[in-house]
XYZ file of C-alpha atoms in Angstrom:
525
model
C 23.536 -83.293 210.779
C 20.709 -81.663 212.689
C 21.652 -80.375 216.109
C 19.447 -80.489 219.153
C 18.729 -76.786 218.805
C 16.709 -75.973 215.693
C 16.051 -72.241 215.586
C 16.001 -70.507 218.945
C 13.326 -72.527 220.615
C 12.309 -75.370 218.293
C 13.908 -78.705 219.071
C 14.628 -81.777 216.884
C 12.917 -80.643 213.691
C 13.007 -82.796 210.648
C 15.139 -81.112 207.946
C 12.749 -81.856 205.106
C 9.735 -80.622 207.040
C 11.521 -77.412 208.032
C 12.618 -76.724 204.452
C 9.036 -77.100 203.246
C 7.715 -74.853 206.010
C 10.317 -72.183 205.284
C 9.526 -72.273 201.571
C 5.875 -71.715 202.453
C 6.491 -68.749 204.745
C 8.986 -66.748 202.646
C 6.388 -65.457 200.138
C 4.296 -64.157 203.039
C 7.264 -62.477 204.697
C 8.737 -60.908 201.568
C 5.331 -59.979 200.165
C 4.335 -58.207 203.392
C 7.634 -56.336 203.686
C 7.676 -55.279 200.037
C 4.012 -54.253 199.920
C 4.236 -52.054 203.021
C 7.526 -50.519 201.879
C 6.033 -49.604 198.510
C 2.800 -48.354 200.071
C 4.562 -46.007 202.500
C 7.691 -45.033 200.584
C 6.888 -45.590 196.922
C 6.075 -41.939 196.247
C 9.419 -40.880 197.743
C 10.962 -41.940 194.417
C 9.767 -38.576 193.073
C 11.877 -36.670 195.607
C 14.999 -34.699 194.611
C 18.300 -34.816 196.468
C 18.117 -32.829 199.697
C 19.910 -32.142 203.000
C 23.209 -34.055 203.359
C 22.840 -35.404 199.803
C 23.843 -31.940 198.624
C 27.152 -32.223 200.515
C 27.987 -35.914 200.162
C 27.314 -36.341 196.438
C 29.613 -33.527 195.191
C 32.360 -34.915 197.452
C 31.925 -38.421 196.053
C 31.673 -37.552 192.352
C 35.408 -37.602 191.692
C 36.532 -39.746 194.640
C 38.434 -42.981 194.028
C 37.661 -46.254 195.820
C 41.058 -46.242 197.519
C 40.470 -42.757 198.934
C 36.950 -43.623 200.061
C 38.188 -46.513 202.220
C 40.909 -44.533 203.984
C 39.263 -41.213 204.810
C 36.155 -39.899 206.479
C 33.319 -38.027 204.788
C 32.687 -34.264 205.085
C 30.557 -35.053 208.151
C 33.371 -37.123 209.711
C 31.574 -40.420 208.983
C 33.552 -43.526 208.176
C 30.880 -45.573 206.381
C 32.536 -46.549 203.098
C 30.467 -49.631 202.236
C 27.282 -47.776 201.315
C 29.191 -45.138 199.358
C 31.082 -47.900 197.546
C 27.789 -49.056 196.065
C 27.348 -45.574 194.621
C 30.863 -45.608 193.183
C 30.178 -48.960 191.535
C 27.145 -47.456 189.809
C 29.227 -44.458 188.739
C 32.004 -46.603 187.311
C 29.463 -48.680 185.416
C 28.408 -45.476 183.674
C 25.069 -45.206 185.472
C 24.006 -41.689 186.423
C 23.286 -40.865 190.047
C 19.621 -39.963 189.902
C 17.537 -39.319 193.019
C 15.123 -42.125 192.129
C 17.902 -44.579 191.308
C 19.852 -44.088 194.534
C 16.677 -43.913 196.589
C 15.560 -47.235 195.169
C 18.556 -48.813 196.926
C 17.272 -47.506 200.252
C 13.819 -48.940 199.664
C 15.280 -52.286 198.612
C 17.495 -52.507 201.702
C 14.589 -51.529 203.960
C 12.347 -54.213 202.454
C 15.194 -56.745 202.727
C 15.807 -55.814 206.377
C 12.089 -56.180 207.139
C 12.039 -59.570 205.380
C 14.980 -60.762 207.460
C 13.200 -59.591 210.618
C 10.323 -61.837 209.607
C 12.731 -64.708 208.930
C 14.290 -64.167 212.353
C 10.825 -64.326 213.905
C 10.259 -67.648 212.136
C 13.407 -69.081 213.720
C 12.231 -67.926 217.150
C 8.734 -69.394 216.932
C 8.308 -72.732 218.773
C 7.273 -75.435 216.327
C 8.012 -78.961 217.521
C 6.939 -82.340 216.103
C 4.518 -82.709 218.999
C 2.836 -79.440 218.139
C 3.173 -79.028 214.383
C -0.505 -78.853 213.498
C -1.699 -76.683 210.597
C -3.010 -74.210 213.191
C 0.427 -73.879 214.755
C 2.079 -73.443 211.363
C -0.510 -70.781 210.544
C 0.298 -68.942 213.778
C 3.968 -69.134 212.873
C 3.375 -67.604 209.457
C 1.260 -64.824 210.993
C 3.968 -64.080 213.558
C 6.756 -63.982 210.972
C 4.808 -61.867 208.477
C 3.585 -59.643 211.312
C 7.121 -58.952 212.536
C 8.200 -58.130 208.968
C 5.240 -55.794 208.539
C 5.801 -54.036 211.857
C 9.394 -53.276 210.949
C 8.486 -52.200 207.414
C 5.949 -49.784 208.976
C 8.236 -48.732 211.854
C 7.337 -45.051 212.305
C 10.823 -43.697 212.896
C 12.142 -45.055 209.608
C 10.552 -42.204 207.656
C 13.848 -40.288 207.717
C 16.134 -43.257 207.081
C 14.365 -44.820 204.102
C 13.556 -41.955 201.671
C 16.714 -39.946 202.430
C 19.420 -40.999 199.968
C 22.315 -40.189 202.322
C 20.720 -42.233 205.120
C 21.387 -45.468 203.223
C 23.670 -46.425 206.134
C 20.692 -47.277 208.339
C 18.769 -49.807 206.217
C 22.011 -51.321 204.894
C 23.716 -51.781 208.278
C 20.508 -52.989 209.934
C 19.972 -55.523 207.151
C 23.522 -56.825 207.646
C 23.168 -57.071 211.429
C 19.903 -59.005 211.170
C 21.437 -61.218 208.472
C 24.414 -61.989 210.725
C 22.129 -63.119 213.570
C 19.748 -65.004 211.288
C 22.612 -66.855 209.573
C 24.082 -67.674 212.977
C 20.806 -69.248 214.118
C 20.645 -71.287 210.926
C 24.252 -72.391 211.474
C 23.576 -73.460 215.065
C 20.518 -75.354 213.903
C 22.140 -77.190 211.004
C 25.839 -77.222 211.788
C 26.422 -75.689 208.359
C 29.812 -74.081 207.752
C 28.265 -72.035 204.933
C 25.815 -70.389 207.312
C 28.601 -69.630 209.801
C 30.629 -68.060 206.989
C 27.625 -65.978 205.927
C 27.122 -64.809 209.515
C 30.766 -63.824 209.981
C 30.941 -62.059 206.610
C 27.786 -60.063 207.363
C 29.265 -59.184 210.756
C 32.477 -57.972 209.119
C 30.591 -55.849 206.577
C 28.101 -54.269 208.998
C 30.492 -51.787 210.698
C 31.652 -50.494 207.312
C 28.026 -49.601 206.561
C 27.526 -47.854 209.920
C 29.582 -47.850 213.110
C 26.616 -49.427 214.929
C 27.644 -52.591 213.116
C 30.390 -53.001 215.718
C 27.619 -54.219 218.010
C 26.858 -57.236 215.800
C 29.062 -59.423 217.987
C 26.976 -58.558 221.042
C 23.786 -59.417 219.149
C 25.184 -62.805 218.110
C 26.369 -63.381 221.687
C 22.850 -62.548 222.877
C 21.407 -65.112 220.447
C 23.847 -67.771 221.655
C 23.014 -66.936 225.263
C 19.303 -67.542 224.866
C 19.961 -70.717 222.827
C 22.113 -72.036 225.650
C 19.643 -70.921 228.309
C 16.762 -72.699 226.602
C 18.474 -75.923 225.596
C 20.221 -76.526 228.926
C 16.780 -76.916 230.530
C 15.982 -79.935 228.361
C 19.437 -81.413 227.731
C 22.416 -82.257 229.875
C 25.875 -80.986 229.055
C 24.926 -78.291 226.568
C 28.002 -76.253 225.659
C 28.184 -72.539 225.015
C 29.437 -71.959 221.468
C 32.532 -69.810 221.041
C 31.611 -68.611 217.528
C 30.290 -65.246 218.828
C 33.882 -64.451 219.806
C 34.750 -64.274 216.099
C 32.081 -61.610 215.608
C 33.246 -59.679 218.662
C 36.850 -59.835 217.429
C 35.924 -58.403 214.023
C 34.046 -55.598 215.758
C 37.130 -54.882 217.860
C 39.354 -54.700 214.790
C 36.963 -52.227 213.178
C 36.953 -50.147 216.375
C 40.726 -49.810 216.132
C 40.466 -48.735 212.495
C 37.635 -46.318 213.260
C 39.595 -44.799 216.161
C 42.651 -44.341 213.956
C 40.651 -42.530 211.283
C 38.733 -40.498 213.859
C 41.307 -39.787 216.584
C 38.857 -37.537 218.401
C 36.572 -40.504 219.082
C 33.023 -39.736 220.144
C 32.815 -36.038 220.959
C 29.093 -35.905 221.656
C 28.823 -37.861 224.899
C 26.096 -36.499 227.161
C 26.166 -38.335 230.478
C 24.338 -35.688 232.479
C 21.400 -37.153 234.480
C 18.831 -34.751 232.902
C 20.057 -35.592 229.410
C 20.017 -39.339 230.047
C 16.549 -39.122 231.574
C 15.142 -37.172 228.627
C 16.772 -39.515 226.139
C 15.380 -42.528 227.975
C 11.861 -41.100 227.743
C 12.268 -40.416 224.019
C 13.728 -43.863 223.336
C 10.759 -45.593 224.967
C 8.817 -44.661 221.831
C 10.862 -47.296 220.040
C 9.128 -50.105 221.965
C 5.737 -48.551 222.719
C 5.069 -47.121 219.247
C 1.815 -49.072 218.678
C 0.235 -47.310 221.700
C 2.365 -44.306 222.706
C 0.341 -42.050 220.376
C -2.391 -42.205 223.028
C -0.269 -39.802 225.106
C -1.159 -37.081 222.585
C -4.911 -37.425 223.057
C -6.575 -34.571 224.887
C -3.723 -32.140 224.355
C -1.923 -33.103 227.569
C 1.659 -31.950 227.892
C 4.446 -31.346 230.359
C 4.831 -33.666 233.325
C 1.404 -35.181 232.852
C 2.378 -36.311 229.350
C 5.639 -37.786 230.650
C 3.644 -39.789 233.198
C 1.318 -40.954 230.401
C 4.265 -42.024 228.251
C 5.852 -44.021 231.067
C 2.484 -45.575 231.860
C 1.891 -46.591 228.244
C 5.402 -48.002 228.002
C 4.873 -50.042 231.159
C 1.537 -51.234 229.783
C 3.142 -52.287 226.485
C 5.884 -54.178 228.321
C 3.278 -55.925 230.479
C 1.261 -56.990 227.421
C 4.343 -58.324 225.646
C 5.640 -60.159 228.714
C 2.258 -61.770 229.358
C 1.820 -62.944 225.792
C 5.327 -64.445 225.646
C 5.472 -65.683 229.244
C 5.748 -69.342 228.199
C 8.855 -68.556 226.147
C 10.560 -65.945 228.276
C 13.639 -66.237 226.053
C 11.702 -64.333 223.379
C 11.391 -61.326 225.651
C 15.014 -61.555 226.765
C 16.239 -61.597 223.173
C 14.053 -58.703 222.056
C 14.787 -56.524 225.096
C 18.467 -57.319 224.715
C 18.377 -56.163 221.089
C 16.620 -52.942 222.107
C 19.143 -52.214 224.872
C 22.223 -52.999 222.753
C 21.151 -50.811 219.830
C 19.673 -48.008 221.958
C 22.695 -47.748 224.261
C 24.916 -45.652 221.959
C 22.045 -43.277 221.212
C 21.267 -42.879 224.907
C 24.754 -41.643 225.798
C 25.896 -39.855 222.632
C 22.870 -37.757 221.652
C 21.557 -34.585 223.188
C 17.770 -34.707 223.570
C 17.195 -31.860 221.110
C 19.309 -33.702 218.513
C 17.484 -36.981 219.076
C 14.100 -35.309 218.653
C 15.304 -33.986 215.303
C 16.630 -37.383 214.210
C 14.178 -40.242 214.875
C 16.184 -42.334 212.385
C 18.497 -43.191 215.297
C 15.737 -45.455 216.644
C 15.706 -47.474 213.412
C 18.224 -50.257 214.298
C 16.631 -50.840 217.708
C 13.238 -51.153 216.020
C 14.153 -54.727 215.031
C 13.778 -55.877 218.636
C 10.449 -54.090 219.019
C 9.032 -55.474 215.751
C 10.082 -59.004 216.681
C 8.516 -58.827 220.122
C 5.233 -57.313 218.986
C 4.954 -59.663 216.019
C 5.607 -62.803 218.026
C 3.491 -61.716 220.986
C 0.391 -60.663 219.048
C 0.482 -63.819 216.932
C -0.193 -65.732 220.160
C -3.420 -63.909 220.951
C -5.709 -66.616 219.497
C -4.146 -69.257 221.752
C -4.476 -67.022 224.811
C -8.139 -66.294 224.205
C -9.131 -69.571 222.484
C -10.179 -67.404 219.559
C -10.094 -68.033 215.796
C -6.585 -67.980 214.370
C -7.418 -65.100 212.043
C -7.885 -62.783 215.042
C -4.131 -62.131 215.163
C -4.039 -60.609 211.671
C -6.351 -57.596 212.314
C -4.685 -56.982 215.679
C -1.264 -56.908 214.025
C -2.556 -54.567 211.317
C -3.956 -52.267 214.029
C -0.524 -52.264 215.694
C 1.096 -51.275 212.389
C -1.320 -48.462 211.549
C -0.009 -45.659 213.830
C 3.524 -46.133 212.517
C 2.392 -46.434 208.917
C 0.294 -43.249 209.164
C 3.123 -41.320 210.811
C 5.705 -42.468 208.259
C 3.348 -41.789 205.339
C 2.713 -38.260 206.542
C 6.451 -37.749 206.996
C 7.033 -38.731 203.370
C 4.208 -36.388 202.344
C 5.986 -33.417 203.933
C 9.193 -34.290 202.115
C 7.286 -34.559 198.842
C 5.627 -31.187 199.420
C 8.853 -29.441 200.375
C 10.858 -31.199 197.695
C 8.605 -29.711 195.012
C 10.472 -26.406 195.328
C 13.826 -28.120 194.722
C 12.462 -30.149 191.810
C 10.989 -27.090 190.100
C 14.223 -25.140 190.555
C 16.264 -27.938 188.971
C 13.881 -28.114 186.001
C 14.114 -24.360 185.500
C 17.909 -24.479 185.458
C 17.982 -27.415 183.046
C 15.764 -25.408 180.687
C 18.287 -22.542 180.632
C 21.740 -24.008 181.078
C 24.588 -21.651 181.885
C 22.506 -18.866 183.440
C 22.857 -17.886 187.100
C 19.789 -18.200 189.313
C 18.674 -16.540 192.525
C 16.532 -18.819 194.718
C 14.361 -17.076 197.282
C 12.602 -18.653 200.267
C 13.689 -22.234 199.569
C 12.512 -24.568 202.361
C 14.813 -25.295 205.279
C 12.234 -27.372 207.114
C 8.478 -27.874 206.990
C 6.587 -29.459 209.865
C 2.958 -29.941 210.853
C 1.535 -28.022 213.775
C 0.554 -31.296 215.466
C 1.905 -34.831 215.349
C 0.383 -38.145 216.361
C 3.566 -39.087 218.259
C 5.062 -37.314 221.270
C 8.446 -35.621 220.756
C 8.683 -36.175 216.990
C 6.915 -33.686 214.713
C 7.123 -35.904 211.626
C 8.133 -33.034 209.354
C 10.804 -32.606 206.697
C 14.318 -31.156 206.987
C 15.314 -30.246 203.435
C 17.988 -27.530 203.375
C 19.828 -27.195 206.701
C 22.305 -24.315 207.047
C 25.404 -26.453 206.353
C 24.329 -27.065 202.742
C 26.283 -24.813 200.309
C 23.908 -22.703 198.228
C 25.725 -23.513 194.990
C 25.223 -27.241 195.535
C 21.428 -27.036 195.777
C 21.254 -27.105 191.985
C 24.755 -28.322 191.147
C 24.259 -31.669 192.899
C 21.428 -32.506 190.514
C 22.995 -31.175 187.323
C 26.611 -32.180 187.946
C 27.753 -28.606 187.350
C 29.732 -26.252 189.554
C 27.325 -23.352 190.076
C 27.293 -20.013 191.843
C 23.561 -19.883 192.518
C 22.481 -18.140 195.682
C 19.586 -18.964 197.978
C 18.260 -16.283 200.279
C 15.308 -15.617 202.556
C 12.970 -12.682 202.128
C 10.591 -13.224 204.983
C 8.547 -10.076 204.371
C 6.922 -11.646 201.303
C 6.024 -14.965 202.961
C 2.292 -15.483 203.447
C 0.960 -17.149 206.607
C 0.457 -20.908 206.341
C -1.239 -23.615 208.391
C 2.009 -25.383 209.175
C 5.408 -24.434 210.519
C 8.260 -23.724 208.144
C 11.643 -22.090 208.097
C 13.453 -21.008 204.951
C 17.020 -21.490 203.809
C 19.663 -18.804 203.346
C 20.674 -15.417 204.641
C 17.834 -12.913 205.120
C 17.557 -9.907 202.830
C 15.083 -7.215 201.975
C 12.691 -8.026 199.098
C 13.800 -4.931 197.221
C 17.353 -6.285 197.022
C 16.512 -9.386 195.010
C 16.275 -7.568 191.662
C 19.858 -8.164 190.572
C 19.494 -8.657 186.831
C 19.379 -12.472 187.026
C 16.387 -14.815 186.938
C 14.704 -14.958 190.339
C 12.641 -17.893 191.585
C 10.493 -17.476 194.673
C 9.032 -20.450 196.519
C 5.351 -19.771 197.124
C 4.068 -21.395 200.308
C 0.388 -22.207 200.014
C -2.065 -22.817 202.820
C -2.980 -26.383 201.849
C 0.487 -27.603 202.301
C 1.774 -27.438 198.762
C 4.718 -25.599 197.274
C 5.187 -24.234 193.791
C 7.719 -22.056 192.056
């Protein structure tokens, strides 16, 4: 039975017609998401393990499923679902290779972007009185555009190619799936879709604690459904199904609190910290235009004013383009606020600047709003329908360029790790002294304010012996040190891993490998 609410804003659709339309749009959505993911992140499959991978993987190698689901990780995470996928691969006899595990990240990112496009389809008004081929074409452009904008979201460049950041694409995919399935359930009255929504909502927190917010997202979706339909129907009731999602989130919160009795120890509620975080988080909505704040080399207070101005301008554009369906803006802003809230109050500004991946889940709301708004441009200007496509591509370009350059820095820095692993594999059993391995490598300038777009490869918490041992599966005693006196000047910023020592002290009777930092950013051993 078809309910009076079909999608978020489309009323009284014919089931057969909707099925045909959805079958027509899915290839565009999935094709766009997959193509952009491969274009930006495909070369990351050549990367080695790095950063937290070198701590998490040795911990997981001998861990049992039962232990994984009742204890936190070395970084005090409780995110067992993603790690369970790794254990399944291990128990099937499949080796943990950097490319193999990284492929999961890319797949989840492309799937999340595809579901963002599907969510945009459900939100696009398509009624029997306005179901012309032009309108269906606009709908396809809007859905594919939203998928592409999320696939090219600039601040995903840490989350997608970093093996240990699998939590972000996986949990975001599950949250979007829960909302999408809920909309399908409300449209069709299908118990199967409700079950899919609830199951995705249950799984999401076990991928990342942000998943506890899935209930609020589903409640938001129900709120705008009710708000819209009550204007055209009498006696519309507010569904109580979101309470099931909120209840499952509450149960997970109790479990999470029991496993982490200290709770959240990073709250920063100081007015300066909140203000700085708010400025940084605005990049998550204004990313198609905020790069303009970097033009002319402005900085300080003048740049802050420019960022606020560009954010206000972006909001004005989006509100104007979606003014006839204000529910679109409410839903997208609500998503941004719900997923940005924890970051706002739990991150210090200097941490947030170092970790743009925290903007990733909130990027769903931004991609939806931009995709749906820009797809309406032809109607606003009485222009050819194809106008929306180049405008959407232009909106994607800054993020795609930024993310591509971010991957490039990881590839360049990762070359030192890859070469070291190959050298060890050629001479098994011999100790190795690694000198000047890369801690982080960043460009001198970035196209986005706040975020440098560089690579963090070997932070101080990584044990030196695990730099090689993680890749080879061996317990090693290799040492990594810094000998800054032999580092040549380069055209980018970089710091090196390990304790400093004098160059003369490195001749210890064992093979020595020195990372050579070239001026064109490339690294060789």
